[in-house]
């Protein structure tokens, strides 16, 4: 597997508060990686640093072997690293299709272009194809404000994929989605992304989702990485159980995990 | 394939000869109002395209004044009276000044952008008002317009200037309509809605705002030249906050839904003002204020939203047009 992203001793401080410290992560092309950790553990700070929203206080970020530390967000997006948000970042006064059309228009331009029409039949077809991939094409002509939270999340993620990124960060993709729908939601999502060979790092609080969809898992605790490895091993790790999973996921260390599909993930 | 011209552009091209022919049909005072409205309408267009990006410029009078004074100064000190040369001078001045100021203004949004643009325009107002060589608050007159050495006088001169104003306005309106349909136009829409997402889609919001600011300045400066040539006079009131406020008024009254809206809105405002002054000479501002209030309450997206409502009822608004706000 080719490593596409590597961080070396990444650190971010806010005054005396250390939000992230010694973050060393490698992500391979096409892999799916789950990130767990309680609120304030440094998960989103890590994503913000890699995507250029927050400059790291120290450390290095390499994308395909080249340093991208401190580059502005837009440049990093152009390189092929995109993200979705815990709170969907959409264009709320517009419809779903319009959101996709604008996202495609912007993503395909290096600089603002004058006089040439931005939207034609090809772009519209591309937008519909993307919505179809995420199985939300039936909402194409609906206003954003009338959508259920799960569909908003999918639109947000679909918009993040318009430039066919090599690496996609999903910040709590199932937050706000009802418990009954989470599994199906993730299945739609992972299926849509698998077809593009995009590496996916998703932050998640639901351990069943992590077990089901990510072969590898990284646990954050107080700004540092507590464990990184196969999901089954990480979820059985004593420190992870004590500091991250807590009472939410009590299981004996030798107990195999029964997942929604009936397969043992451990 | 994308059509070469959309409905708005066809409409503008058809309207051009009709607009020019009005001079032979309508009373002179109405034609004067149309001509003045086209000049100030171009400035309102500049305000409108910035509004599409969520930016309200309370200082667009700055570039209106830059255009007018560029033409005036060229006439006064260089003896230039050729309309086309003066238009180029006004345009270049507007572009240069806005390009420099843009590096500062592109960093700000909402009320900060509005107040900063106002502050810059008031600096110019102060400078011009206190410069006696330029007529201080009285301003100064422009020379009679010439056209490549030809100096028509009387009615012919008026007709020529009116025709040039119409042609230049329509050219600008078509160009701006193109820009609204271009990637820059869509980026501006997106900036207004969610700038964070724009950056995360891989484009620079600041750069787009800067380009838009320069374009708005260019069209406003052109309007300033045409307005100054029509009236034959410039003064610092062109960059006063009350003048800039009128451009914002027109943009709100007309709406940002179509490039034609501010041009029509300016004319409506001029006519309403004429009759308001006639009906109530001492309290005509109250009538304009009431009009503004009613527009904001009942038509928050301006008069042009009536067109969109009608289109939606007949189901003729495709997705791309809806985004472009046509």
XYZ file of C-alpha atoms in Angstrom:
592
model
C 0.000 0.000 0.000
C 1.195 3.531 -0.793
C 1.233 5.962 2.065
C -0.580 9.140 1.040
C -0.564 11.035 4.315
C 1.947 11.031 7.113
C 2.108 13.317 10.119
C 5.237 13.637 12.233
C 5.078 14.865 15.830
C 2.175 17.142 15.054
C 1.348 19.505 17.867
C -1.158 22.303 18.384
C -1.434 24.474 21.440
C -3.864 27.253 22.341
C -1.979 29.262 24.941
C -1.298 26.840 27.778
C -3.794 24.279 26.468
C -2.296 21.430 24.456
C -5.000 20.382 21.993
C -2.818 17.884 20.127
C 0.634 16.485 20.826
C 2.942 13.969 19.144
C 0.405 12.977 16.532
C 2.078 10.436 14.258
C -0.310 8.876 11.771
C 0.177 7.217 8.390
C -2.750 6.733 6.058
C -2.526 4.454 3.050
C -4.267 4.953 -0.276
C -7.784 3.561 -0.279
C -7.910 2.519 3.379
C -10.774 3.210 5.748
C -9.722 4.431 9.153
C -11.910 5.124 12.169
C -10.935 7.695 14.760
C -12.396 7.539 18.256
C -11.996 9.673 21.331
C -14.064 11.669 23.760
C -14.899 15.327 23.164
C -11.774 17.477 23.367
C -9.450 14.554 22.648
C -7.941 16.300 19.615
C -9.672 14.479 16.761
C -11.127 17.503 15.017
C -8.001 19.541 15.806
C -6.027 16.883 13.924
C -8.363 17.126 10.918
C -8.258 20.927 11.066
C -4.463 20.885 11.027
C -4.168 18.480 8.115
C -6.741 20.382 6.067
C -5.037 23.716 6.696
C -7.763 25.277 8.799
C -5.442 25.421 11.814
C -1.684 25.735 11.392
C 0.158 23.264 13.636
C 2.334 24.739 16.391
C 5.035 22.249 15.438
C 5.496 19.038 13.503
C 5.210 18.105 9.868
C 2.484 16.932 7.510
C 3.479 15.056 4.367
C 1.092 14.341 1.526
C 2.412 11.821 -0.978
C 5.850 12.483 0.512
C 5.754 16.265 0.031
C 5.331 18.713 2.942
C 1.990 20.526 3.099
C 2.363 21.946 6.613
C 0.910 25.453 6.866
C -0.502 25.526 3.330
C -3.876 27.275 3.011
C -7.000 25.131 2.996
C -7.807 25.741 -0.650
C -4.373 24.551 -1.788
C -4.655 21.394 0.281
C -8.101 20.734 -1.177
C -6.652 21.127 -4.661
C -4.016 18.524 -3.842
C -6.722 15.967 -3.111
C -7.540 16.165 0.601
C -11.150 17.071 1.358
C -13.448 16.955 4.341
C -17.014 16.987 5.542
C -18.186 18.624 8.737
C -19.878 17.619 11.956
C -22.405 20.375 11.244
C -23.065 20.192 7.480
C -21.586 23.191 5.693
C -24.030 23.762 2.858
C -25.451 26.696 0.956
C -28.668 26.783 2.970
C -30.749 29.141 0.833
C -30.426 26.912 -2.208
C -31.699 23.539 -3.342
C -29.750 20.274 -3.243
C -28.956 20.264 -6.953
C -27.883 23.902 -6.812
C -25.522 23.071 -3.952
C -23.949 20.339 -6.038
C -23.753 22.529 -9.150
C -21.977 25.281 -7.241
C -19.624 22.799 -5.591
C -18.722 21.280 -8.960
C -18.294 24.711 -10.522
C -15.970 25.910 -7.786
C -14.002 22.687 -7.509
C -13.245 22.660 -11.219
C -11.865 26.204 -11.304
C -8.334 27.088 -10.335
C -9.093 30.830 -10.391
C -12.243 32.913 -10.841
C -13.063 32.814 -14.551
C -15.037 35.531 -16.284
C -17.506 35.434 -19.164
C -17.554 31.641 -19.759
C -20.832 30.066 -18.578
C -20.131 27.830 -15.599
C -23.037 25.425 -15.772
C -24.070 23.343 -18.717
C -25.707 19.976 -19.282
C -22.455 18.112 -18.568
C -22.100 19.683 -15.110
C -25.779 19.036 -14.355
C -25.400 15.381 -15.331
C -22.319 15.130 -13.154
C -24.211 16.622 -10.210
C -27.082 14.163 -10.629
C -24.594 11.271 -10.912
C -22.995 12.288 -7.628
C -26.347 12.527 -5.896
C -27.243 9.114 -7.307
C -24.009 7.644 -5.990
C -25.024 8.746 -2.504
C -28.629 7.655 -3.169
C -30.099 11.103 -2.603
C -31.046 11.946 -6.181
C -34.721 12.048 -5.242
C -33.967 15.104 -3.086
C -32.310 16.976 -5.984
C -34.995 19.630 -6.276
C -35.692 19.980 -2.575
C -34.578 22.988 -0.529
C -31.753 22.326 1.933
C -33.746 23.634 4.878
C -36.454 21.032 4.345
C -34.094 18.035 4.377
C -33.745 15.479 7.187
C -30.399 15.686 8.997
C -29.122 12.435 7.464
C -29.688 13.709 3.936
C -27.989 17.008 4.783
C -25.009 15.007 5.982
C -24.917 13.055 2.732
C -25.154 16.261 0.668
C -22.286 17.685 2.726
C -20.190 14.580 2.079
C -21.175 14.449 -1.601
C -20.012 18.070 -1.929
C -16.690 17.107 -0.365
C -16.174 14.469 -3.058
C -16.787 16.637 -6.125
C -13.077 16.868 -6.900
C -12.496 13.099 -6.480
C -10.208 13.446 -3.442
C -7.561 10.869 -2.651
C -8.163 11.369 1.064
C -11.441 12.302 2.693
C -11.989 13.246 6.325
C -15.494 12.739 7.661
C -16.107 14.523 10.942
C -18.733 12.545 12.825
C -20.748 11.580 9.754
C -23.511 9.906 11.770
C -24.021 12.615 14.381
C -27.614 13.772 14.248
C -28.650 10.606 12.401
C -31.129 8.470 14.354
C -29.735 5.300 15.948
C -31.910 3.094 13.726
C -30.565 4.645 10.564
C -26.867 4.905 11.414
C -25.805 1.537 10.009
C -27.689 1.973 6.746
C -26.395 5.517 6.478
C -22.791 4.371 6.832
C -23.328 1.538 4.371
C -24.545 4.004 1.744
C -21.620 6.239 2.507
C -18.884 3.632 2.435
C -20.324 2.008 -0.707
C -20.335 5.373 -2.465
C -16.758 6.094 -1.457
C -15.412 2.591 -2.184
C -16.191 3.053 -5.853
C -13.708 5.926 -5.973
C -10.785 4.306 -4.118
C -10.703 7.289 -1.789
C -8.949 6.818 1.556
C -11.431 7.669 4.297
C -10.766 8.770 7.842
C -13.944 9.119 9.833
C -14.385 10.366 13.361
C -17.038 8.413 15.209
C -18.432 7.977 18.694
C -20.478 4.865 17.938
C -18.162 1.872 18.447
C -20.424 -0.495 16.528
C -20.042 1.731 13.474
C -16.265 1.780 13.933
C -16.116 -2.008 14.253
C -18.313 -2.538 11.246
C -16.724 -0.147 8.802
C -13.100 0.513 9.677
C -10.471 -2.245 9.662
C -8.109 0.140 11.435
C -8.797 2.446 14.345
C -6.953 5.272 16.073
C -7.917 6.264 19.615
C -7.259 9.820 20.795
C -7.052 10.843 24.414
C -6.223 14.303 25.748
C -4.548 15.378 22.526
C -2.384 12.286 22.080
C -2.764 8.975 20.299
C -3.563 6.282 22.811
C -3.710 3.372 20.394
C -3.437 2.757 16.655
C -4.003 -0.605 15.008
C -6.586 -3.161 13.903
C -9.964 -2.045 15.211
C -10.565 -5.216 17.232
C -7.250 -4.842 19.048
C -7.730 -1.139 19.729
C -11.214 -1.626 21.124
C -9.894 -4.338 23.451
C -6.979 -2.245 24.616
C -7.207 -1.700 28.373
C -6.296 1.992 28.225
C -8.754 2.621 25.408
C -11.439 0.892 27.435
C -10.592 2.923 30.495
C -10.122 6.357 28.948
C -12.026 6.375 25.654
C -14.792 3.812 25.459
C -15.727 3.915 29.122
C -19.093 2.559 30.072
C -20.453 2.844 26.543
C -18.872 -0.338 25.271
C -18.310 -2.843 28.048
C -17.161 -6.198 26.789
C -14.757 -8.799 28.112
C -11.315 -8.559 26.465
C -11.529 -12.043 24.937
C -15.076 -11.564 23.685
C -15.542 -11.565 19.953
C -17.655 -8.678 18.716
C -20.894 -9.506 17.008
C -21.601 -6.879 14.379
C -24.727 -5.835 12.550
C -23.825 -8.109 9.633
C -23.256 -11.057 11.936
C -19.507 -11.230 11.303
C -17.011 -11.219 14.108
C -14.908 -8.096 13.845
C -12.421 -8.957 16.558
C -23.935 23.040 -25.687
C -24.414 26.312 -23.914
C -26.395 28.890 -25.792
C -24.370 31.932 -26.907
C -26.851 34.434 -25.476
C -29.419 33.957 -22.759
C -32.836 35.574 -22.528
C -31.539 38.575 -20.599
C -28.871 39.268 -23.211
C -31.326 38.926 -26.093
C -33.662 41.244 -24.223
C -30.920 43.818 -23.780
C -29.927 43.676 -27.440
C -33.535 44.120 -28.534
C -34.020 46.902 -25.983
C -31.017 48.893 -27.210
C -32.509 50.297 -30.451
C -35.822 50.839 -28.669
C -34.031 52.726 -25.912
C -32.177 54.895 -28.410
C -35.370 55.653 -30.339
C -37.020 56.963 -27.162
C -35.214 60.233 -27.730
C -37.366 60.837 -30.776
C -40.609 59.916 -29.009
C -40.493 60.949 -25.366
C -40.407 64.488 -23.965
C -36.909 65.860 -23.401
C -37.224 65.833 -19.604
C -38.070 62.113 -19.571
C -35.147 61.350 -21.883
C -32.894 63.317 -19.540
C -34.057 61.167 -16.654
C -33.474 58.010 -18.665
C -29.945 59.170 -19.529
C -29.100 60.112 -15.957
C -30.677 56.873 -14.743
C -28.475 54.822 -17.047
C -25.368 56.517 -15.638
C -26.343 56.017 -12.008
C -27.889 52.653 -12.903
C -24.422 51.420 -13.839
C -23.224 52.327 -10.346
C -26.215 50.491 -8.864
C -25.148 47.522 -11.003
C -21.760 47.694 -9.289
C -23.483 47.617 -5.906
C -25.694 44.749 -7.040
C -22.919 42.434 -8.177
C -21.221 42.936 -4.826
C -24.497 42.192 -3.071
C -24.554 38.857 -4.854
C -21.466 38.055 -2.794
C -23.180 39.316 0.353
C -21.200 42.569 0.370
C -23.029 45.853 0.764
C -20.904 48.762 -0.406
C -21.938 51.990 1.252
C -19.130 53.752 -0.561
C -19.779 52.995 -4.228
C -20.027 56.749 -4.786
C -16.236 56.685 -4.557
C -15.888 55.096 -7.980
C -18.810 57.044 -9.400
C -16.836 60.139 -8.398
C -13.506 58.735 -9.608
C -15.035 58.196 -13.046
C -16.633 61.638 -13.143
C -13.566 63.470 -11.870
C -11.229 61.529 -14.189
C -13.268 62.783 -17.120
C -13.505 66.261 -15.605
C -9.804 66.557 -14.824
C -8.823 65.259 -18.251
C -11.073 67.898 -19.784
C -10.004 70.698 -17.479
C -6.238 70.152 -17.467
C -5.503 68.111 -20.603
C -8.188 69.500 -22.873
C -9.542 66.036 -23.644
C -13.196 66.016 -24.637
C -13.443 62.796 -26.631
C -16.135 60.678 -24.951
C -14.468 57.372 -25.736
C -11.098 58.500 -24.420
C -12.737 59.875 -21.284
C -14.563 56.582 -20.797
C -11.266 54.716 -21.013
C -9.623 57.125 -18.569
C -12.470 56.760 -16.078
C -12.423 52.993 -16.430
C -8.657 52.736 -15.922
C -8.746 55.082 -12.917
C -11.518 53.063 -11.315
C -9.687 49.788 -11.907
C -6.361 51.041 -10.572
C -7.779 52.576 -7.391
C -10.048 49.619 -6.658
C -7.231 47.151 -7.317
C -5.124 48.802 -4.605
C -8.011 49.310 -2.152
C -9.184 45.767 -2.828
C -6.233 44.302 -0.951
C -7.635 45.929 2.191
C -11.361 45.531 1.621
C -11.297 41.882 0.555
C -10.422 40.947 4.116
C -13.714 42.262 5.512
C -17.348 41.190 5.343
C -20.774 42.411 6.390
C -20.901 45.673 8.355
C -17.109 45.980 8.384
C -16.963 45.954 4.581
C -19.859 48.421 4.406
C -18.293 50.868 6.868
C -14.791 50.601 5.430
C -16.025 51.252 1.888
C -17.986 54.217 3.241
C -14.934 55.533 5.097
C -12.769 55.425 1.973
C -15.389 57.256 -0.076
C -15.716 59.936 2.619
C -11.953 60.465 2.598
C -12.228 61.379 -1.075
C -15.228 63.581 -0.289
C -13.160 65.452 2.299
C -10.210 65.825 -0.049
C -12.279 67.151 -2.953
C -14.344 69.454 -0.746
C -11.238 71.102 0.589
C -9.376 71.429 -2.715
C -10.070 74.884 -4.078
C -8.227 74.176 -7.350
C -10.969 71.647 -8.131
C -13.801 73.956 -7.228
C -14.111 72.779 -3.666
C -17.756 71.834 -2.860
C -18.961 73.554 -6.049
C -16.974 71.290 -8.338
C -16.363 72.320 -11.940
C -17.775 71.942 -15.453
C -16.810 69.503 -18.173
C -16.200 70.418 -21.828
C -18.704 69.644 -24.554
C -18.354 66.021 -25.673
C -16.626 65.204 -28.948
C -16.465 61.952 -30.927
C -13.137 61.222 -32.654
C -12.722 64.927 -33.398
C -16.368 65.538 -34.353
C -18.070 68.060 -32.070
C -21.843 67.924 -32.623
C -23.817 70.696 -30.984
C -27.415 71.280 -29.978
C -29.865 68.399 -30.396
C -27.384 66.326 -32.418
C -24.868 66.508 -29.579
C -27.521 65.484 -27.047
C -28.681 62.615 -29.224
C -25.128 61.364 -29.744
C -24.330 61.406 -26.040
C -27.618 59.706 -25.220
C -26.951 57.007 -27.832
C -23.423 56.403 -26.524
C -24.797 56.164 -22.980
C -27.341 53.571 -24.092
C -24.772 51.501 -26.005
C -22.186 51.545 -23.214
C -24.820 50.647 -20.616
C -26.089 47.699 -22.634
C -22.528 46.463 -23.288
C -21.787 46.595 -19.555
C -25.084 44.906 -18.676
C -24.368 42.025 -21.072
C -20.793 41.692 -19.774
C -21.980 41.633 -16.168
C -24.702 39.134 -17.005
C -21.959 36.918 -18.455
C -19.948 37.338 -15.280
C -22.918 36.329 -13.126
C -23.253 33.131 -15.171
C -19.519 32.474 -15.047
C -17.698 30.556 -12.305
C -16.997 33.890 -10.575
C -20.723 34.590 -10.411
C -21.394 31.244 -8.766
C -18.447 31.627 -6.405
C -19.931 34.931 -5.264
C -23.282 33.277 -4.592
C -21.475 30.644 -2.584
C -19.457 33.217 -0.620
C -22.688 34.915 0.421
C -24.092 31.603 1.656
C -21.090 29.915 3.248
C -17.533 31.162 2.843
C -16.018 28.306 4.842
C -17.376 25.783 2.357
C -16.009 27.850 -0.533
C -12.485 27.587 0.884
C -13.022 23.871 1.463
C -14.010 23.463 -2.165
C -10.584 24.751 -3.099
C -10.987 28.369 -4.107
C -9.992 31.688 -2.596
C -12.966 33.702 -1.390
C -10.781 36.761 -0.900
C -9.513 36.619 -4.463
C -13.062 36.334 -5.779
C -14.169 39.273 -3.629
C -11.211 41.317 -4.878
C -11.999 40.619 -8.534
C -15.665 41.432 -7.947
C -14.743 44.667 -6.183
C -12.603 45.767 -9.145
C -15.328 44.901 -11.651
C -17.891 46.820 -9.573
C -15.523 49.791 -9.472
C -14.976 49.656 -13.244
C -18.690 49.699 -14.033
C -19.320 52.421 -11.441
C -16.530 54.606 -12.836
C -18.022 54.194 -16.310
C -21.356 55.320 -14.893
C -19.590 58.311 -13.349
C -18.129 59.380 -16.702
C -21.476 59.067 -18.498
C -23.337 60.873 -15.729
C -20.787 63.686 -15.628
C -20.871 64.066 -19.420
C -24.676 64.158 -19.365
C -24.791 66.880 -16.699
C -21.596 68.613 -17.813
C -20.550 69.033 -14.210
C -18.868 67.182 -11.332
C -18.783 67.962 -7.618
C -17.827 66.125 -4.418
C -21.461 65.159 -3.758
C -20.799 62.283 -6.155
C -18.842 60.538 -3.408
C -20.907 61.709 -0.441
C -22.548 59.012 1.684
C -26.026 60.181 0.662
C -25.194 59.437 -2.984
C -23.776 56.023 -2.108
C -26.893 55.373 -0.016
C -29.064 55.945 -3.077
C -27.215 53.221 -4.980
C -27.821 50.805 -2.133
C -31.456 51.966 -2.042
C -31.839 51.133 -5.727
C -30.247 47.712 -5.326
C -32.622 46.845 -2.495
C -35.618 48.309 -4.311
C -34.849 46.495 -7.569
C -33.340 43.322 -6.149
C -30.288 41.381 -7.206
C -32.207 38.827 -9.251
C -31.272 40.119 -12.682
C -28.762 42.474 -14.193
C -31.556 44.588 -15.701
C -33.205 45.143 -12.308
C -30.925 47.951 -11.021
C -31.223 49.839 -14.318
C -35.012 49.746 -14.158
C -34.915 50.392 -10.419
C -32.857 53.533 -10.882
C -35.329 54.910 -13.388
C -38.276 54.070 -11.112
C -36.542 55.805 -8.216
C -35.878 58.909 -10.313
C -39.505 59.103 -11.425
C -40.836 58.463 -7.907
C -38.539 61.177 -6.615
C -39.753 63.656 -9.256
C -43.394 63.086 -8.375
C -42.671 62.892 -4.640
C -41.052 66.324 -4.771
C -43.991 67.654 -6.760
C -46.611 66.205 -4.430
C -44.847 66.991 -1.202
C -41.888 69.365 -1.655
C -40.923 69.428 2.031
C -41.431 65.798 2.967
C -40.651 63.936 -0.236
C -38.046 61.864 1.589
C -40.892 60.365 3.623
C -42.427 59.011 0.436
C -39.144 57.411 -0.592
C -38.733 56.019 2.932
C -42.216 54.523 2.816
C -41.435 52.958 -0.549
C -38.270 51.438 0.904
C -40.154 50.133 3.946
C -42.881 48.538 1.839
C -40.273 46.935 -0.434
C -38.364 45.405 2.475
C -41.534 44.131 4.164
C -43.407 42.778 1.147
C -40.631 42.167 -1.394
C -37.444 41.457 0.571
C -35.745 40.313 -2.639
C -36.777 43.461 -4.500
C -39.133 44.229 -7.349
C -37.466 41.672 -9.610
C -38.595 38.865 -7.304
C -42.080 39.443 -8.755
C -40.709 38.132 -12.053
C -39.251 35.051 -10.387
C -42.534 34.407 -8.577
C -44.337 34.551 -11.902
C -41.765 32.213 -13.484
C -42.030 29.728 -10.622
C -45.808 29.689 -10.973
C -45.410 28.698 -14.594
C -42.556 26.329 -13.728
C -40.000 27.857 -16.071
C -36.986 28.236 -13.777
C -34.312 25.589 -14.453
C -31.867 24.772 -11.646
C -28.926 26.656 -13.144
C -31.030 29.768 -13.672
C -32.342 29.539 -10.147
C -28.789 29.575 -8.844
C -27.864 32.471 -11.084
C -30.937 34.206 -9.821
C -32.360 34.869 -13.257
